[in-house]
Backbone as a chain_set.jsonl record, in Angstrom:
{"seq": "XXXXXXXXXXXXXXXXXXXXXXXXXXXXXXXXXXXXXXXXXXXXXXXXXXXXXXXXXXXXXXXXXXXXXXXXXXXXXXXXX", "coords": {"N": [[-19.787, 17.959, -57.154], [-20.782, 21.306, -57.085], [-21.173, 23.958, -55.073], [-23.257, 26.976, -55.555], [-21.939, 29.801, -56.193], [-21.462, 32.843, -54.602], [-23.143, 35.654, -54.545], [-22.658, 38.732, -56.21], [-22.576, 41.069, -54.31], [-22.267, 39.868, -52.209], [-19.809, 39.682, -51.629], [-18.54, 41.947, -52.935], [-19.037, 43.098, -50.103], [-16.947, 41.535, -48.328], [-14.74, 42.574, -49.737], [-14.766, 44.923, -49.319], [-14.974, 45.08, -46.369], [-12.499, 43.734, -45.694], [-10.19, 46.087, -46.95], [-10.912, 47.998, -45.456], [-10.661, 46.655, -42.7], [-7.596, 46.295, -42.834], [-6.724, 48.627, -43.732], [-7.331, 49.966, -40.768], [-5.67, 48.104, -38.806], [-3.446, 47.963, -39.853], [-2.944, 50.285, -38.59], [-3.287, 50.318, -36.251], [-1.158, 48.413, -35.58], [0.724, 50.498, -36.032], [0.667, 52.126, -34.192], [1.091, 50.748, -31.917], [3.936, 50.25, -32.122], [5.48, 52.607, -32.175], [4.318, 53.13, -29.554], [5.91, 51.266, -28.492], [8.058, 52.494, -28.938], [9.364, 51.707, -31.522], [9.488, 52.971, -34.233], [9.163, 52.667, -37.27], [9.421, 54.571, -39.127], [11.49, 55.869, -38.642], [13.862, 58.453, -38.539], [16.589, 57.622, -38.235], [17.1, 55.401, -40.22], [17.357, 52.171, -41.632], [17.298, 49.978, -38.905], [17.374, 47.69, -36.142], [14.889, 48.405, -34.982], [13.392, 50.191, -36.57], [13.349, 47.652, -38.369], [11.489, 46.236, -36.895], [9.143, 47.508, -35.974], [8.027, 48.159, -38.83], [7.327, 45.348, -39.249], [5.754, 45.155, -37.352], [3.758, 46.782, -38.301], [2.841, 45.096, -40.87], [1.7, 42.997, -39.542], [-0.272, 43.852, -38.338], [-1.821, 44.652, -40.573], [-2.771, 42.576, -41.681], [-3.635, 40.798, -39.962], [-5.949, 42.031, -39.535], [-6.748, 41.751, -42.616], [-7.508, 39.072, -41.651], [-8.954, 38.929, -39.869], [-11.874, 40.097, -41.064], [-12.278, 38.077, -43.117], [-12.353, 36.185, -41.522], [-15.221, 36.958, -40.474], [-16.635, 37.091, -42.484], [-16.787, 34.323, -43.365], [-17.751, 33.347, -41.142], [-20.733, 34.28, -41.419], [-21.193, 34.203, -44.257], [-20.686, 31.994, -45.259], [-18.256, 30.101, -46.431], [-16.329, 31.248, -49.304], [-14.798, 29.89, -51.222], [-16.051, 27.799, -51.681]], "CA": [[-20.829, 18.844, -56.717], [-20.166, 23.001, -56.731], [-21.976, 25.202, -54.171], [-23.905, 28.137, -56.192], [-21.493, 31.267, -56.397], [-21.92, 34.056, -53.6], [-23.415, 36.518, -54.977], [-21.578, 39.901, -56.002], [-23.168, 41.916, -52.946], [-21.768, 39.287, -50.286], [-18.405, 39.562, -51.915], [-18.412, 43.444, -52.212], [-18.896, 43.675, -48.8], [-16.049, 41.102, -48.199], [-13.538, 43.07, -49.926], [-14.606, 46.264, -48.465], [-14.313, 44.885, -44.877], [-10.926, 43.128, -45.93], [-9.305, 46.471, -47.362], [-11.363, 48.326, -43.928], [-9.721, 46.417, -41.253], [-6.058, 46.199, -43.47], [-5.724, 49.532, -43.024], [-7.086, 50.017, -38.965], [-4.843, 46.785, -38.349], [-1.696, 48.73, -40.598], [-2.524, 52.254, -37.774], [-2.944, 49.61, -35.0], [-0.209, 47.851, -35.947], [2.053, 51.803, -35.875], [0.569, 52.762, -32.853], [1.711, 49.787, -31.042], [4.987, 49.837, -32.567], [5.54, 53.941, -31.764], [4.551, 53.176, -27.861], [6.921, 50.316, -27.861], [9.637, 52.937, -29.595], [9.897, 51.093, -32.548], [9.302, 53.699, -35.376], [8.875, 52.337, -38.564], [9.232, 55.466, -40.313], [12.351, 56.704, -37.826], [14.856, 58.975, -39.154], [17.674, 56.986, -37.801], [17.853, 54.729, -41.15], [16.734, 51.132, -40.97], [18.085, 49.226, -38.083], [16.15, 47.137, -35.95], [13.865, 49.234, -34.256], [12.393, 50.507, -37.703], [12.909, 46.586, -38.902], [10.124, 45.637, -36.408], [8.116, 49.119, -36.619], [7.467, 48.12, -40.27], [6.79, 44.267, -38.963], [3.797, 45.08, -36.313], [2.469, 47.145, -39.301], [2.399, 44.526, -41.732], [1.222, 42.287, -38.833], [-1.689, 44.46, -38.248], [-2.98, 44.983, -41.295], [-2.624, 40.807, -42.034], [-4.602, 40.248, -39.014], [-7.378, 43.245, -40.671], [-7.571, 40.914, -43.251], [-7.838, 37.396, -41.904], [-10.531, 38.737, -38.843], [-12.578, 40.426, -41.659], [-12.386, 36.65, -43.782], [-13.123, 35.241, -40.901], [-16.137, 37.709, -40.504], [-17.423, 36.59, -43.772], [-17.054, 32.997, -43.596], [-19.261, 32.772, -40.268], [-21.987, 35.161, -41.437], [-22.068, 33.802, -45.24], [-20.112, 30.571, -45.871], [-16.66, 30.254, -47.593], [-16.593, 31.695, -50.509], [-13.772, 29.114, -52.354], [-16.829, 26.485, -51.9]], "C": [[-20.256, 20.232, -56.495], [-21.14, 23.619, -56.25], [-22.226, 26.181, -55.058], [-22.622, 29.145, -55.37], [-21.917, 31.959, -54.696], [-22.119, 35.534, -54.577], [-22.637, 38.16, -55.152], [-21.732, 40.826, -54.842], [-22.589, 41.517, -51.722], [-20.177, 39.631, -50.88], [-17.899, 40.555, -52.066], [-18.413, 43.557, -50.777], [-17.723, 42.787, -47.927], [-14.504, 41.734, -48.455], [-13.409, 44.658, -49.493], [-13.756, 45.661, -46.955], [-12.643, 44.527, -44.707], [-9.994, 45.084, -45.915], [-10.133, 47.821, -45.495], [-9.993, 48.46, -42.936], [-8.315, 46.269, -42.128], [-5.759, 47.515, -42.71], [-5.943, 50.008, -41.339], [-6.066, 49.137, -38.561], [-3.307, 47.267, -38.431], [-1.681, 49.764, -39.229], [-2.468, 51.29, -36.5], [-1.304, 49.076, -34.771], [1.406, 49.216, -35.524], [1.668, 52.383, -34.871], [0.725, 52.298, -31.775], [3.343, 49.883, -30.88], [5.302, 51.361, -31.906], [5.651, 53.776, -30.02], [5.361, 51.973, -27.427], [8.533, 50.904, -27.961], [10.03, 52.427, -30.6], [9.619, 51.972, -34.233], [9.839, 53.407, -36.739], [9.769, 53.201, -39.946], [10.536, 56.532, -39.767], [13.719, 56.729, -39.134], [16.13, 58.504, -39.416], [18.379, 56.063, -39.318], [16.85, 53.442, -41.135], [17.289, 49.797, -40.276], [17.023, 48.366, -37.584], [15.065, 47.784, -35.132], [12.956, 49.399, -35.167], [11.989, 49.379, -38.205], [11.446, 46.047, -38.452], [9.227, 46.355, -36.53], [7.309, 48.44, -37.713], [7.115, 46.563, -40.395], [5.475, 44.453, -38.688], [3.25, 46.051, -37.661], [1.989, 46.82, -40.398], [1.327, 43.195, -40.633], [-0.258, 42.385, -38.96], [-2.584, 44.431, -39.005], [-3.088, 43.421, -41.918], [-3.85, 40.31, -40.965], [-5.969, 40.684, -39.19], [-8.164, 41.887, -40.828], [-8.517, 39.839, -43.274], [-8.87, 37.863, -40.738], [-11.332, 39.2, -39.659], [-13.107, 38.556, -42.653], [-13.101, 35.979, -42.696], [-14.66, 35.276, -40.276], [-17.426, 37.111, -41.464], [-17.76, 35.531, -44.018], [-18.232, 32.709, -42.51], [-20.67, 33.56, -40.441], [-22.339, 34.202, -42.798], [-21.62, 32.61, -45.772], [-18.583, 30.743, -46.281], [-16.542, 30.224, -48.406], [-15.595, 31.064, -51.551], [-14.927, 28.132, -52.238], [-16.126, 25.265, -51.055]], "O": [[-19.284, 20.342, -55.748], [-22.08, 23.883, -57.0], [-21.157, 26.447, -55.607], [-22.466, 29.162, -54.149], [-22.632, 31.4, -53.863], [-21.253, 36.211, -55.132], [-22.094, 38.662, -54.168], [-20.681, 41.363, -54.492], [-22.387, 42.137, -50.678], [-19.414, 39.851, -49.939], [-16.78, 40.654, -51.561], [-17.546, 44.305, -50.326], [-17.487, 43.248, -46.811], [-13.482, 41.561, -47.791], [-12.411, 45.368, -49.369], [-12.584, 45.73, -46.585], [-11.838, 44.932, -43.869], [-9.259, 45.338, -44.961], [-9.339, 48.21, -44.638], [-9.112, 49.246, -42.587], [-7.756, 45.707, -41.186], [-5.066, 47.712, -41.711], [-4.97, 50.362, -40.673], [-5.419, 49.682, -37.667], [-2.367, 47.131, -37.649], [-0.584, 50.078, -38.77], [-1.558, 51.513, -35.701], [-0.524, 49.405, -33.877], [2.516, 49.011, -35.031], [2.374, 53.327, -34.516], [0.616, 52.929, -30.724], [3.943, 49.665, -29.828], [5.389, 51.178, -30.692], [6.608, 54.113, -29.324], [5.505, 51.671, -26.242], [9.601, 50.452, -27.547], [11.231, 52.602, -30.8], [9.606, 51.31, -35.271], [10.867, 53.908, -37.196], [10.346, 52.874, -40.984], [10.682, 57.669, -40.216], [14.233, 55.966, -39.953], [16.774, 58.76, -40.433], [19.579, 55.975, -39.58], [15.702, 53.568, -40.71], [17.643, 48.788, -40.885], [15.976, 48.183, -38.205], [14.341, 46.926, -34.627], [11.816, 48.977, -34.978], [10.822, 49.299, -38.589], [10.546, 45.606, -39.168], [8.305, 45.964, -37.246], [6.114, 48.178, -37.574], [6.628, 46.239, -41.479], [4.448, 44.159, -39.3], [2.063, 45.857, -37.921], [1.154, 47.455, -41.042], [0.34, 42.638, -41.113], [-1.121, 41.616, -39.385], [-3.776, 44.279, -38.739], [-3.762, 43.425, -42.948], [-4.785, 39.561, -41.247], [-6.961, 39.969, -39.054], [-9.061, 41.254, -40.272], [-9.489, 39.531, -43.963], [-9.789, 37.051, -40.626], [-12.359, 38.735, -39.164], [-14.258, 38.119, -42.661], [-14.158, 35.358, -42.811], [-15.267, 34.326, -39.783], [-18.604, 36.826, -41.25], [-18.757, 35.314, -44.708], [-19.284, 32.109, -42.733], [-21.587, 33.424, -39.631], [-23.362, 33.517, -42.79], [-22.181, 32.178, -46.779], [-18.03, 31.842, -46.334], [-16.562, 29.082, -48.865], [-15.505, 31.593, -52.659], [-14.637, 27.265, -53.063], [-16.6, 24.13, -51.1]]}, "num_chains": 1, "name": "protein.A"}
Protein backbone atom coordinates (compact mmCIF):
# COMPACT_ATOMS: atom_id res chain seq x y z
CA UNK A 1 0.00 0.00 0.00
CA UNK A 2 1.71 3.75 -0.86
CA UNK A 3 0.20 6.91 0.70
CA UNK A 4 -0.61 9.51 -2.29
CA UNK A 5 2.53 11.87 -2.74
CA UNK A 6 2.46 15.35 -0.82
CA UNK A 7 1.85 17.60 -3.01
CA UNK A 8 4.62 20.09 -4.41
CA UNK A 9 3.20 23.16 -2.29
CA UNK A 10 3.50 21.13 1.13
CA UNK A 11 7.01 20.22 0.19
CA UNK A 12 8.05 23.78 -1.01
CA UNK A 13 7.18 25.04 2.09
CA UNK A 14 9.15 22.19 3.83
CA UNK A 15 12.30 23.02 2.23
CA UNK A 16 11.90 26.65 2.65
CA UNK A 17 11.34 26.28 6.45
CA UNK A 18 14.27 23.62 6.53
CA UNK A 19 16.87 26.01 4.71
CA UNK A 20 14.92 29.14 7.13
CA UNK A 21 15.63 27.74 10.45
CA UNK A 22 19.38 26.14 9.12
CA UNK A 23 20.50 29.31 8.83
CA UNK A 24 18.77 31.18 12.31
CA UNK A 25 19.99 27.84 14.10
CA UNK A 26 23.81 28.37 12.13
CA UNK A 27 23.54 32.63 13.82
CA UNK A 28 22.08 31.01 17.00
CA UNK A 29 24.37 28.51 17.06
CA UNK A 30 27.55 31.75 16.65
CA UNK A 31 25.96 33.80 19.00
CA UNK A 32 26.04 31.27 21.65
CA UNK A 33 29.39 30.20 20.84
CA UNK A 34 30.87 34.15 20.75
CA UNK A 35 29.20 34.72 24.45
CA UNK A 36 30.72 31.53 25.59
CA UNK A 37 34.23 32.93 23.87
CA UNK A 38 34.41 30.33 21.54
CA UNK A 39 34.90 32.12 18.12
CA UNK A 40 34.58 30.06 15.32
CA UNK A 41 35.96 32.43 13.00
CA UNK A 42 38.93 33.61 15.69
CA UNK A 43 42.09 34.84 14.39
CA UNK A 44 44.09 32.75 16.71
CA UNK A 45 44.13 29.67 14.09
CA UNK A 46 42.11 26.59 14.88
CA UNK A 47 42.52 25.31 18.35
CA UNK A 48 39.83 24.35 20.48
CA UNK A 49 37.96 27.27 21.14
CA UNK A 50 37.35 27.83 17.27
CA UNK A 51 37.00 23.71 17.15
CA UNK A 52 33.75 24.11 19.20
CA UNK A 53 32.75 27.74 17.78
CA UNK A 54 32.37 25.93 14.41
CA UNK A 55 30.55 22.83 16.42
CA UNK A 56 27.54 24.96 18.16
CA UNK A 57 27.21 26.36 14.57
CA UNK A 58 26.80 23.25 12.85
CA UNK A 59 24.70 22.20 15.90
CA UNK A 60 22.40 25.02 15.37
CA UNK A 61 21.71 24.94 12.09
CA UNK A 62 21.08 20.75 12.44
CA UNK A 63 18.63 21.48 15.05
CA UNK A 64 16.97 24.42 12.22
CA UNK A 65 16.54 21.57 10.27
CA UNK A 66 15.19 18.70 12.33
CA UNK A 67 12.54 21.38 14.39
CA UNK A 68 11.41 22.62 10.90
CA UNK A 69 10.91 18.45 9.81
CA UNK A 70 9.44 18.09 12.73
CA UNK A 71 7.14 21.15 11.93
CA UNK A 72 6.07 19.48 8.83
CA UNK A 73 5.47 16.08 9.91
CA UNK A 74 2.85 17.26 12.69
CA UNK A 75 1.02 19.76 10.48
CA UNK A 76 1.11 17.45 7.16
CA UNK A 77 2.23 13.83 7.71
CA UNK A 78 5.69 12.32 6.83
CA UNK A 79 6.52 12.85 3.73
CA UNK A 80 8.80 9.32 3.15
CA UNK A 81 5.14 7.64 3.59
Amino acid sequence: MSQTPHPTGQLMKLGIAQAVLFVLGALFGRGLGLLLGLDAFGAAGYGNKEIFGILLIGLGGGGGVQLARAWYVRKYGDPKG
